[in-house]
Coordinates of C-alpha atoms and ligand atoms in Angstrom, one line a residue:
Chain N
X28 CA 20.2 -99.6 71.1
X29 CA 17.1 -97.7 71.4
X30 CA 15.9 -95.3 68.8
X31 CA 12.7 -93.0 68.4
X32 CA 10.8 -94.4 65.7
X33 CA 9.6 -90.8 63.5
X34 CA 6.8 -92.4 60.7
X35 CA 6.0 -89.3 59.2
X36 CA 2.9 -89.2 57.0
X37 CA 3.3 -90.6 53.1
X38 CA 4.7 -94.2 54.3
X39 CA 2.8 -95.1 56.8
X40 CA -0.7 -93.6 55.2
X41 CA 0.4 -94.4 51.4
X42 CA 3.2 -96.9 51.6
X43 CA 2.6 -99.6 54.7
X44 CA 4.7 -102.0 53.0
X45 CA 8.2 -99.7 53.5
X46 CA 6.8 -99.3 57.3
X47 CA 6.3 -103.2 57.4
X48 CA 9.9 -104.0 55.8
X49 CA 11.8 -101.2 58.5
X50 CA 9.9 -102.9 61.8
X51 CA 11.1 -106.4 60.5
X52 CA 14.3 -105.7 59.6
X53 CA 15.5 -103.3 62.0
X54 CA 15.7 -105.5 65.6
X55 CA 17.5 -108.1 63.7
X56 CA 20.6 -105.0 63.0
X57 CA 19.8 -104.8 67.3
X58 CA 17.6 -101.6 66.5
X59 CA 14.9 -101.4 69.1
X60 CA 12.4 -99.1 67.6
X61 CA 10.8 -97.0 70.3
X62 CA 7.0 -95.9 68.8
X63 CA 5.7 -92.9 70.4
X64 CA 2.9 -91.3 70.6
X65 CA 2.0 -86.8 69.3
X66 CA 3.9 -86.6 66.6
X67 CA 2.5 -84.6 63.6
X68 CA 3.5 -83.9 60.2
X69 CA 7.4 -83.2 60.0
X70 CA 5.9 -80.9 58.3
X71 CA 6.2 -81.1 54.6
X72 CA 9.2 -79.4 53.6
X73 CA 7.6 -78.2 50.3
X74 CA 4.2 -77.3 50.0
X75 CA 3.8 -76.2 53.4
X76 CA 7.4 -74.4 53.9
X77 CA 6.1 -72.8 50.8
X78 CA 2.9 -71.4 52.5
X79 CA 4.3 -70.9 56.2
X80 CA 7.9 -70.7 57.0
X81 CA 7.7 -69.9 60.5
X82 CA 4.3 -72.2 61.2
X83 CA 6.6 -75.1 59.2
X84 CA 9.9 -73.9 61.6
X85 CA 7.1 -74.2 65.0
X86 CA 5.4 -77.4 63.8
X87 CA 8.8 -79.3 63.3
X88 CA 10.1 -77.9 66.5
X89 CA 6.9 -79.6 68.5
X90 CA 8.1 -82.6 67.3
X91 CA 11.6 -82.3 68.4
X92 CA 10.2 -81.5 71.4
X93 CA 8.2 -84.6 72.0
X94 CA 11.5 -86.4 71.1
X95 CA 13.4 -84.4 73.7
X96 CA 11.1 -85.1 76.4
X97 CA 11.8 -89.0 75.8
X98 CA 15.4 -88.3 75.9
X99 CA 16.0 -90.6 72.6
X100 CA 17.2 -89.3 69.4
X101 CA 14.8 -89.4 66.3
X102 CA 15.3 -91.5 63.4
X103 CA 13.7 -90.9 60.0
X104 CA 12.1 -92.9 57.5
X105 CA 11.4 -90.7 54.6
X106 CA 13.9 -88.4 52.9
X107 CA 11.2 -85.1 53.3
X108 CA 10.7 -85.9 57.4
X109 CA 14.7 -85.7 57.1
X110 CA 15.0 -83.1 55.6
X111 CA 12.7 -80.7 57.6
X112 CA 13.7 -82.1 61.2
X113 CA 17.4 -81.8 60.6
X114 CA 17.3 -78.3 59.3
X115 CA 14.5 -76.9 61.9
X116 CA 17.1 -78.8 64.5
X117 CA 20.1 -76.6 63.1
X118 CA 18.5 -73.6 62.5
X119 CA 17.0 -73.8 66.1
X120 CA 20.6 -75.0 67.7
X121 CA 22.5 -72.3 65.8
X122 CA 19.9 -69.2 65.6
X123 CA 19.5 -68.0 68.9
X124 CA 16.6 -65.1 67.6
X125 CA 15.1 -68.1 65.8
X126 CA 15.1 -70.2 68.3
X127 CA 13.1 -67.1 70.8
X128 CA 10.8 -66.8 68.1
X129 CA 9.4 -70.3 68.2
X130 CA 9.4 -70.9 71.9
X131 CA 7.5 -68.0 72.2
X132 CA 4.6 -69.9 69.9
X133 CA 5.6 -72.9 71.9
X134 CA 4.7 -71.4 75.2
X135 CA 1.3 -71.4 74.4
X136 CA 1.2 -74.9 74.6
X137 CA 3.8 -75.2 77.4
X138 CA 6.8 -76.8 75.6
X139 CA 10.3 -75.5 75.0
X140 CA 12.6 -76.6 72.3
X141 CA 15.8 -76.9 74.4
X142 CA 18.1 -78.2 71.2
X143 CA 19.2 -81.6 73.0
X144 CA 18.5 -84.6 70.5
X145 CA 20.0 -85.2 66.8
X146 CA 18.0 -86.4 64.0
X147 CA 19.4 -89.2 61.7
X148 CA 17.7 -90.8 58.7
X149 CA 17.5 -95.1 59.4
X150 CA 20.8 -95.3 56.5
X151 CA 23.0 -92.4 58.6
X152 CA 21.7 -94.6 62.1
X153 CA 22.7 -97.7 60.6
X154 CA 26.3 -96.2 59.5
X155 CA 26.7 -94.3 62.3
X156 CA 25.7 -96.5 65.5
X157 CA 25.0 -100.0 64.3
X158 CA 28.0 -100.2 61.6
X159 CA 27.8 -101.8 58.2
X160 CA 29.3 -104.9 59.5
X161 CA 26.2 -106.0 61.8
X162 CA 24.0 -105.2 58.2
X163 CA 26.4 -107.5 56.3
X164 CA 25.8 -110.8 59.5
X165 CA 22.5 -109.8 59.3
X166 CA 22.7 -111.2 55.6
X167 CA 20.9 -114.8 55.4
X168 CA 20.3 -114.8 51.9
X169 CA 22.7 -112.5 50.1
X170 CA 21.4 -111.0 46.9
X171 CA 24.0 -112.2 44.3
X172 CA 24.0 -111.0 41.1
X173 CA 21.2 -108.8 41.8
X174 CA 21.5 -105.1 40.1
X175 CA 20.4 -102.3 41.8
X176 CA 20.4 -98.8 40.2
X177 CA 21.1 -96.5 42.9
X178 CA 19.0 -93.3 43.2
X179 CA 19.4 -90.8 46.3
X180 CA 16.8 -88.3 46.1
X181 CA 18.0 -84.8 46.7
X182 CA 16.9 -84.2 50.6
X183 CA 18.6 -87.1 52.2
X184 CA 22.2 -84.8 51.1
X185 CA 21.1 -81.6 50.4
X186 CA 22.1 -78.9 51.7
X187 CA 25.3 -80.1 52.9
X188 CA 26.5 -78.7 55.1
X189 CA 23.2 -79.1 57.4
X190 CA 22.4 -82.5 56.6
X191 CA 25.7 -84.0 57.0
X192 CA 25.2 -87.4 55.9
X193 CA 28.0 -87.6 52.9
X194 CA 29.4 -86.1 50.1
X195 CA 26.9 -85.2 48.0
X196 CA 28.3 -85.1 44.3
X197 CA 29.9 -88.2 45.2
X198 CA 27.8 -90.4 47.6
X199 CA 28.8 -93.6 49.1
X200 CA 26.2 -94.9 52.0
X201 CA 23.6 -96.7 49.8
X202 CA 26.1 -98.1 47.6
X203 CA 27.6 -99.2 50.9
X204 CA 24.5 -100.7 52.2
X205 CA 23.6 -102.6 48.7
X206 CA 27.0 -103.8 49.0
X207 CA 26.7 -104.9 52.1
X208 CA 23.4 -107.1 51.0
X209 CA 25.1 -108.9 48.4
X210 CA 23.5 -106.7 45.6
X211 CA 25.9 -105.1 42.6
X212 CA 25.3 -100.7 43.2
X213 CA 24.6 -100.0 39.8
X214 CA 25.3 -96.2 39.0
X215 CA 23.6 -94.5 35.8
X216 CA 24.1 -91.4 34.6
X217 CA 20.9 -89.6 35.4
X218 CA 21.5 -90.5 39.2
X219 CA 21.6 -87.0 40.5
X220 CA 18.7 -85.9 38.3
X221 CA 16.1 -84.8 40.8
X222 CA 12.3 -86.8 40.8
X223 CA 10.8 -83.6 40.3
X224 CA 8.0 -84.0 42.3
X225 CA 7.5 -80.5 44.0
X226 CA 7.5 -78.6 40.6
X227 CA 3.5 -77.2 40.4
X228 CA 3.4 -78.2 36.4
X229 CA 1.4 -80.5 34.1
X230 CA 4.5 -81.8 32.3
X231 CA 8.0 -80.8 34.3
X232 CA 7.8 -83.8 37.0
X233 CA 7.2 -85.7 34.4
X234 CA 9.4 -85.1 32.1
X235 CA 12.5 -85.8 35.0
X236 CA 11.0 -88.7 36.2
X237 CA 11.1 -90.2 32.3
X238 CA 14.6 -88.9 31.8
X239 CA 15.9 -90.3 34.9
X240 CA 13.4 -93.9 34.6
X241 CA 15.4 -94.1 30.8
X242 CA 18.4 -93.7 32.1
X243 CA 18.1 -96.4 34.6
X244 CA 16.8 -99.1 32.0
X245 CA 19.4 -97.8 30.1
X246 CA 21.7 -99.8 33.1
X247 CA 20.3 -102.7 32.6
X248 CA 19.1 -103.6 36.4
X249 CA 16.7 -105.5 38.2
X250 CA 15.4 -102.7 40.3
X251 CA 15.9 -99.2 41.6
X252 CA 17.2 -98.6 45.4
X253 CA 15.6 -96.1 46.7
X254 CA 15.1 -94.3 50.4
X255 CA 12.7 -92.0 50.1
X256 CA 8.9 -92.5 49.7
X257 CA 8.3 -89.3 47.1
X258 CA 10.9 -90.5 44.8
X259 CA 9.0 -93.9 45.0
X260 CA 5.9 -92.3 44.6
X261 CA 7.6 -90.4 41.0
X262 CA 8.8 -93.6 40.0
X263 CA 6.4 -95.9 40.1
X264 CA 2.6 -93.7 39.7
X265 CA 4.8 -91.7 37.2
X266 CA 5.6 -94.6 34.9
X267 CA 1.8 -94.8 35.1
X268 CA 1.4 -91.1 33.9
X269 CA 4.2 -91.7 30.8
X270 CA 2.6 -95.0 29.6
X271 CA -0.9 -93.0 30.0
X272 CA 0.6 -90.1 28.2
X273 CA 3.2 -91.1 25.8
X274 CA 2.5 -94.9 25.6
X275 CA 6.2 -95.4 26.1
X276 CA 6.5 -98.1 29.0
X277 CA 9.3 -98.9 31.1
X278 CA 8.9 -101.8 33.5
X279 CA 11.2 -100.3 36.2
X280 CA 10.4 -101.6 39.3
X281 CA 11.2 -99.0 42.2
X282 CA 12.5 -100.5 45.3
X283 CA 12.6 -99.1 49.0
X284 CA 16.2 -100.4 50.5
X285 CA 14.3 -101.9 53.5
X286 CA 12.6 -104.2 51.1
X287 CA 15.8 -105.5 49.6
X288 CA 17.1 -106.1 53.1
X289 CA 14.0 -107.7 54.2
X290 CA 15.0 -110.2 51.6
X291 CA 18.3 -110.7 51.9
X292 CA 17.5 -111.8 55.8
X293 CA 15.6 -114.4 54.5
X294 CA 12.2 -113.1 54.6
X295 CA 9.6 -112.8 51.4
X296 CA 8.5 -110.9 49.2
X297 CA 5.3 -110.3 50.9
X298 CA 6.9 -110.6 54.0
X299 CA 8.5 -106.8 52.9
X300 CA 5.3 -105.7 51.4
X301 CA 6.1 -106.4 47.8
X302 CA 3.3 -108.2 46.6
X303 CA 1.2 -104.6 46.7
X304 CA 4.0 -103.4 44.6
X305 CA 2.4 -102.4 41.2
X306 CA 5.6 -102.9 39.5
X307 CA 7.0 -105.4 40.6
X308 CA 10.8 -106.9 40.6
X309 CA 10.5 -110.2 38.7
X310 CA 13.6 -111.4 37.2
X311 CA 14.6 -110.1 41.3
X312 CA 12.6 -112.9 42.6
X313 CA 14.1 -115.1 40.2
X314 CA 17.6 -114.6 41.3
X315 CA 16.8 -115.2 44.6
X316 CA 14.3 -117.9 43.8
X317 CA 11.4 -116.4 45.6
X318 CA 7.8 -116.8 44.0
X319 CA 5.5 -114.1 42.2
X320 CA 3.4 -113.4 45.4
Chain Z
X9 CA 17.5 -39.9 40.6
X10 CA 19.9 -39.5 37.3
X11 CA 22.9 -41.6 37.3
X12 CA 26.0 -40.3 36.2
X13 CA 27.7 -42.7 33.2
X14 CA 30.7 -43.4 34.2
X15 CA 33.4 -41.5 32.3
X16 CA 35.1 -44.0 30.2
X17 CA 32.6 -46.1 29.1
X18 CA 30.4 -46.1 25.9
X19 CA 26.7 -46.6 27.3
X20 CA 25.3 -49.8 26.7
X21 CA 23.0 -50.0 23.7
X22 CA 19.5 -50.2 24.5
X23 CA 18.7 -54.0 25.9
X24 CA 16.1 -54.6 28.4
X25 CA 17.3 -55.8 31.5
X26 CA 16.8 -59.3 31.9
X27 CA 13.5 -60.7 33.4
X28 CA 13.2 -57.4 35.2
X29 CA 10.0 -55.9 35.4
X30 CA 10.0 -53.6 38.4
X31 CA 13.1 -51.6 36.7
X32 CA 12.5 -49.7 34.1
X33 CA 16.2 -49.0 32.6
X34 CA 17.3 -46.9 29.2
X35 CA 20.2 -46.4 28.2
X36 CA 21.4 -43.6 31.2
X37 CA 18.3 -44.4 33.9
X38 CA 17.6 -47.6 36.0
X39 CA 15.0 -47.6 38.8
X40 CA 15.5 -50.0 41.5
X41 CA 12.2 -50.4 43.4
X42 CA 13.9 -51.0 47.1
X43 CA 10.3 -50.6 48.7
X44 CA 9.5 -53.8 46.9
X45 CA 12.2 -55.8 48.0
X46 CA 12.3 -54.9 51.9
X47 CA 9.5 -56.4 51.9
X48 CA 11.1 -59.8 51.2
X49 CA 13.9 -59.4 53.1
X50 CA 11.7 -59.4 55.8
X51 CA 10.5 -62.9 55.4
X52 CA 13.2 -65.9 56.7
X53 CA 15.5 -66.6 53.6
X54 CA 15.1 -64.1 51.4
X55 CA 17.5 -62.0 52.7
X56 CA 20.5 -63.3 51.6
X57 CA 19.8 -62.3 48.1
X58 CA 21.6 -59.2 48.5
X59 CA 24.8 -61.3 48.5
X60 CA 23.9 -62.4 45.0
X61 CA 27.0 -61.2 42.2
X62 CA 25.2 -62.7 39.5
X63 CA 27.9 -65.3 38.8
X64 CA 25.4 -68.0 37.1
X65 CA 26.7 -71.1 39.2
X66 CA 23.2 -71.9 40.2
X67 CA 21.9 -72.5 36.6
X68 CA 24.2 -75.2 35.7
X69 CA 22.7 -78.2 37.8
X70 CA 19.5 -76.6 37.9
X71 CA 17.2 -79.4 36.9
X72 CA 14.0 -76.9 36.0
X73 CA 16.6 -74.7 34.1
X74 CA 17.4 -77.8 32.2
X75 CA 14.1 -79.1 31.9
X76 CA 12.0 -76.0 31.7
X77 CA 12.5 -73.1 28.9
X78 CA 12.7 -69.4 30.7
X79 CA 12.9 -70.8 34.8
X80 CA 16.5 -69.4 35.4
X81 CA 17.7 -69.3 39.0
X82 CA 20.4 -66.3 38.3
X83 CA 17.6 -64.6 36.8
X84 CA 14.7 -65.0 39.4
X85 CA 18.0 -63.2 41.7
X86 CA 18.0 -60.4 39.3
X87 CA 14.7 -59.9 39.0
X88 CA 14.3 -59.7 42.8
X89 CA 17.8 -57.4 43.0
X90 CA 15.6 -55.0 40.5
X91 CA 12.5 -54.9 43.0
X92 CA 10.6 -56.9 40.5
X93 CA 8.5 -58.3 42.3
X94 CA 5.2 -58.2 41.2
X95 CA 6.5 -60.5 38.3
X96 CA 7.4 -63.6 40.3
X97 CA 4.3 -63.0 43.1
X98 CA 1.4 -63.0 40.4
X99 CA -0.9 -66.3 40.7
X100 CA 1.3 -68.5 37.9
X101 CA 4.2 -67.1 39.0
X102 CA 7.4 -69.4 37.6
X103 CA 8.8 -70.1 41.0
X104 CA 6.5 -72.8 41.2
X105 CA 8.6 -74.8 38.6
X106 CA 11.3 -74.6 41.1
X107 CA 11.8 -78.6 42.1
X108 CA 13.7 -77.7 45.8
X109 CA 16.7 -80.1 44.7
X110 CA 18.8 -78.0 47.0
X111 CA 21.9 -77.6 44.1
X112 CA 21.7 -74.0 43.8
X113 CA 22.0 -74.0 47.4
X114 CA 25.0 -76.3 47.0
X115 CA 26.9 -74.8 44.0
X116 CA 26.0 -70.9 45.2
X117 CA 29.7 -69.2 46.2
X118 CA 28.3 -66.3 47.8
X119 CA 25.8 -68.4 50.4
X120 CA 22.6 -67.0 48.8
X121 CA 20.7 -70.1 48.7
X122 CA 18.5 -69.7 45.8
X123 CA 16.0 -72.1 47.0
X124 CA 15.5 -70.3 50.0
X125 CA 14.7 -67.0 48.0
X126 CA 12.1 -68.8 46.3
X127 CA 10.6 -70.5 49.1
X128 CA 10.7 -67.0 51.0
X129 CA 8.6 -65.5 47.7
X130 CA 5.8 -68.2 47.7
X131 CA 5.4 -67.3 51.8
X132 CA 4.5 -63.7 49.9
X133 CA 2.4 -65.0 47.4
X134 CA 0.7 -66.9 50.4
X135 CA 0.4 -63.7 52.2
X136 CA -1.4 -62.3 49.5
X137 CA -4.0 -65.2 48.9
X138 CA -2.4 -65.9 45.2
X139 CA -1.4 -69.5 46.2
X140 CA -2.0 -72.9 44.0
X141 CA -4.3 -75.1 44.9
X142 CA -1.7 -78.0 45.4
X143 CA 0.0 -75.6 47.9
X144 CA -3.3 -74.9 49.4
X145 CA -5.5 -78.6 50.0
X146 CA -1.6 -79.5 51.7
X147 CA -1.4 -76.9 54.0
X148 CA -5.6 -77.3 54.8
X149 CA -5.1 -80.9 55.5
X150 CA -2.1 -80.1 58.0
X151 CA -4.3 -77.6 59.5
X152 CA -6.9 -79.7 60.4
X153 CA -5.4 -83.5 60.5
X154 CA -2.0 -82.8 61.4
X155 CA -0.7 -85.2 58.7
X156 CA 0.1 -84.3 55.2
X157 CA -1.8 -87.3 53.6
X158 CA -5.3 -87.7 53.9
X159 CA -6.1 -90.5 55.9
X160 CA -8.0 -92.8 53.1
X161 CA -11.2 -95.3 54.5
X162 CA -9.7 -99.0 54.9
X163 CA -6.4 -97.5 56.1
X164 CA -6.9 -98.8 60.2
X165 CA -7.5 -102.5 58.3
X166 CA -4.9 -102.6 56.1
X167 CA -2.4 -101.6 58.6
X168 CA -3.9 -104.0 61.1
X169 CA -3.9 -106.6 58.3
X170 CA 0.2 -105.8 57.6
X171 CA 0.4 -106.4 61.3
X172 CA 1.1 -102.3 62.0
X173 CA -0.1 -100.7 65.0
X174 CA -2.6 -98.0 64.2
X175 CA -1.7 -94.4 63.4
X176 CA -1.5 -92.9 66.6
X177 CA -3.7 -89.5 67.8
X178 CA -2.4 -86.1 67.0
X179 CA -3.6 -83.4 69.6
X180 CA -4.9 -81.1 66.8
X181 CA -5.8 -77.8 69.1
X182 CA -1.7 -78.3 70.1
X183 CA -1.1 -77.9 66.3
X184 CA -3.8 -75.2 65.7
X185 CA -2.1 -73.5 68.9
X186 CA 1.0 -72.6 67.4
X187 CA 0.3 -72.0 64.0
X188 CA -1.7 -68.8 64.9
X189 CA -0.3 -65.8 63.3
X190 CA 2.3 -64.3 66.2
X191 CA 0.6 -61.9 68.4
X192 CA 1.6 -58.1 69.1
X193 CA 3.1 -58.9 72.0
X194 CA 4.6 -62.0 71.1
X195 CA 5.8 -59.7 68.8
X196 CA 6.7 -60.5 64.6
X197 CA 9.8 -62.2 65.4
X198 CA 13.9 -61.6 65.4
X199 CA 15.8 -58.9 63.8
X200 CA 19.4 -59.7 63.3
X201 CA 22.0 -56.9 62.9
X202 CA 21.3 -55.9 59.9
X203 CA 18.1 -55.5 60.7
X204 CA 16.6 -57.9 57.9
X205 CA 15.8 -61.5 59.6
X206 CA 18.0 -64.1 59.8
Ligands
LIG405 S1 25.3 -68.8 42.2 FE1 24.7 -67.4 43.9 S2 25.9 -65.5 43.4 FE2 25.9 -66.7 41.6 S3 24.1 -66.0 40.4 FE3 23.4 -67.8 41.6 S4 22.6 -66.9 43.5 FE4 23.8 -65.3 42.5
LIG406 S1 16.2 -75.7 44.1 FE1 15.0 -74.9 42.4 S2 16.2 -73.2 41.6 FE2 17.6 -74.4 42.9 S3 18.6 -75.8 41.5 FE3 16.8 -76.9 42.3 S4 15.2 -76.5 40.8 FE4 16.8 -75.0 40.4

């Protein structure tokens, strides 16, 4: 099946390697990614939202636009890019006055959002079309005995009833798709505890990223799972930020699911980007029997 | 405008209402500044504060609540309720601790969406030039790059080196387009029934 490849901004500017790890493993699941070219921004879903609500509401429904004149739905790679398309796409299917409003901006450059494609983060695609059966025969190298502490980010589920992607005190997909690697879901108790990153504050991101980072070593794992490039971005600079502050270290390595698929279908570490990893999964690698590269 | 106590009940002693500095309130008087508030309920999301009964499910699985002495979702309502505005609009205005977790918006019986209050207050304090700078350098770069990140020197090789192709184009005078302000005659966009927007 065909599906509209939507980049966004932090991955493919600040994190190549989770770009590199979702082109490789996606045509192997019979995804053909379709690249095309105009998008912008989503845009960002807090700092701009913040400044322009209606500019953020107009920007997002260019995009939507672009996606609707090549008749493909979107998929997502970043929980943020999620976020804002799927709720600019409800707000615009479900708010007639809404919807006027940022036509009338989009007439100025001669596009109309007409409210005729669906946006789906790559995990909701993968459920929803491919099925978690085609994940699982993708599966060369199946990642036994490997423990991965599950983290969801808040905007992949949040709000509900927009985003429609699972039940949000009680989530199942990504302990479904570690599952269906040959991984062990590990749950720990901070799981739901937000990464904290859009909180404007010299101490308040970091002191949720440390409570949640404890909590996790707490399990016991080899890595964290993760699907969204901010929480990466928490997790790993952040442990940075705590050692540099606090002197307390961690050692967690974060993880970006695609990379942990990448690996179980056989490819290597730096074939998913891992190797530019600053923290980076060792005793992992050694349960797979992969090298340090 | 004198209230009139009701009959049966002792007045309450004197206790300043909480986090509510656009109402002034003794024992008999409170002032509700309704000026101040219309003018959020004119901004998308921040209407829906009205619907607010002050139940306090919101707080509970507020991660800046927990995390950060004095940020109080049920509060920040109040305040706003009160016409207190100029509290939660001034340059270090605690909205900004606010971590847009989305569980207020989940837990909130009455619909009121919390987050979206907040986000509809720091469009205000954007309106009136009181932004931080983080808020700011994002929404510059978006202006003039179209991407949120800035695009650092080396990027094109790496990607090429990762085997990526290279970030495509964005037509920027598309994006400068429609971000300009909305025009008279476009005019300032929808009113629903109750005359707030939706
Ligand atoms: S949960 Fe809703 S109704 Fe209750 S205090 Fe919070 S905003 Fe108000
Ligand atoms: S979105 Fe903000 S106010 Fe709502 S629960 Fe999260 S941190 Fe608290």
């Amino acid at each position: 099946m065909k599906a509209l490849f939507f980049p966004g901004c932090l991955i493919p500017i600040k994190y190549p390697q989770m770009e590199v790890a979702v082109r490789r493993t996606l045509p192997p699941l019979g995804i053909e990614i379709v690249d095309l070219e105009g998008f912008s921004c989503c845009p960002d879903p807090i700092f701009f939202q913040a400044a322009d609500k209606v500019g953020w509401l107009t920007m997002a429904a260019r995009n939507l636009c672009l996606a609707e004149e090549a008749g493909i739905d979107i998929f997502t790679i970043c929980s943020g890019c999620t976020g804002t398309l799927s709720e600019a796409n409800h707000i615009l299917k479900h708010e007639p006055p809404m919807r006027d409003m940022v036509n009338r901006r989009l007439k100025r450059i001669g596009k109309e959002y007409r409210g005729e494609i669906e946006v789906r983060h790559i995990v909701t695609l993968i459920r929803e079309k491919v099925g978690l059966e085609r994940v699982r025969e993708s599966v060369k190298r199946p990642l036994e005995g490997v423990r991965v502490a599950l983290h969801y980010g808040c905007h992949l589920l949040k709000p509900s009833d927009i985003m429609r992607v699972d039940d949000p005190d009680e989530p199942q997909i990504l302990h479904q798709l570690i599952e269906a690697i040959g991984a062990q879901p590990i749950v720990h108790d901070e799981r739901f505890l937000c990464c904290g990153k859009a909180c404007i504050d010299p101490d308040l991101p970091l002191e949720m990223t440390r409570t949640v980072l404890r909590s996790v070593k707490e399990a016991d794992v080899d890595c964290m799972g993760l699907i969204c490039p901010t929480c990466f971005s928490s997790f790993d600079t952040g442990q940075l930020l705590i050692a540099r502050k606090t002197g307390e270290k961690m050692d967690v390595p974060p993880v970006y699911y695609f990379q942990l698929l990448g690996l179980a279908q056989g490819l290597t570490p730096a074939e998913v980007g891992l190797n530019r990893h600053r923290i980076k999964p060792l005793s992992l690698f050694e349960k797979i029997g992969q090298g340090v590269t | 405008m004198t209230a009139q106590e009701p009959r049966n009940r002792t007045p309450e002693p004197e206790k300043p209402a909480v986090g509510a500095a656009g109402a002034t309130k003794t024992a008999e008087v409170m002032h509700i500044d309704l000026d101040a508030r219309k003018r959020l309920l004119a901004v998308i999301g921040g209407n829906r504060v009205t619907y607010c009964y002050q139940c306090g499910a919101c707080v509970g699985d507020c991660p800046s609540a927990r995390f950060y002495e004095g940020f109080n979702p049920r509060e920040i309502m109040l305040t706003v309720l009160l016409g207190g505005l100029d509290e939660l609009l001034c340059p270090d205005s605690i909205i900004w601790k606010c971590s847009n977790c989305y569980n207020c918006y989940e837990r909130c019986p009455q619909d009121v969406r919390p987050v979206e209050v907040i986000i509809a207050l720091k469009n205000l304090i954007k309106e009136d030039g009181h932004q931080p700078q983080d808020v700011q350098s994002i929404y510059e770069t978006i202006l003039k790059t179209g991407r949120s990140a800035p695009v650092i020197a080396g990027l094109a090789r790496t990607r090429e080196r990762l085997g990526l192709p290279p970030l495509p184009p964005i037509d920027m005078a598309e994006i400068q387009a429609i971000l300009k302000p909305d025009t008279a005659e476009e005019g300032r966009g929808p009113e629903n029934e109750l005359g707030k927007r939706s």
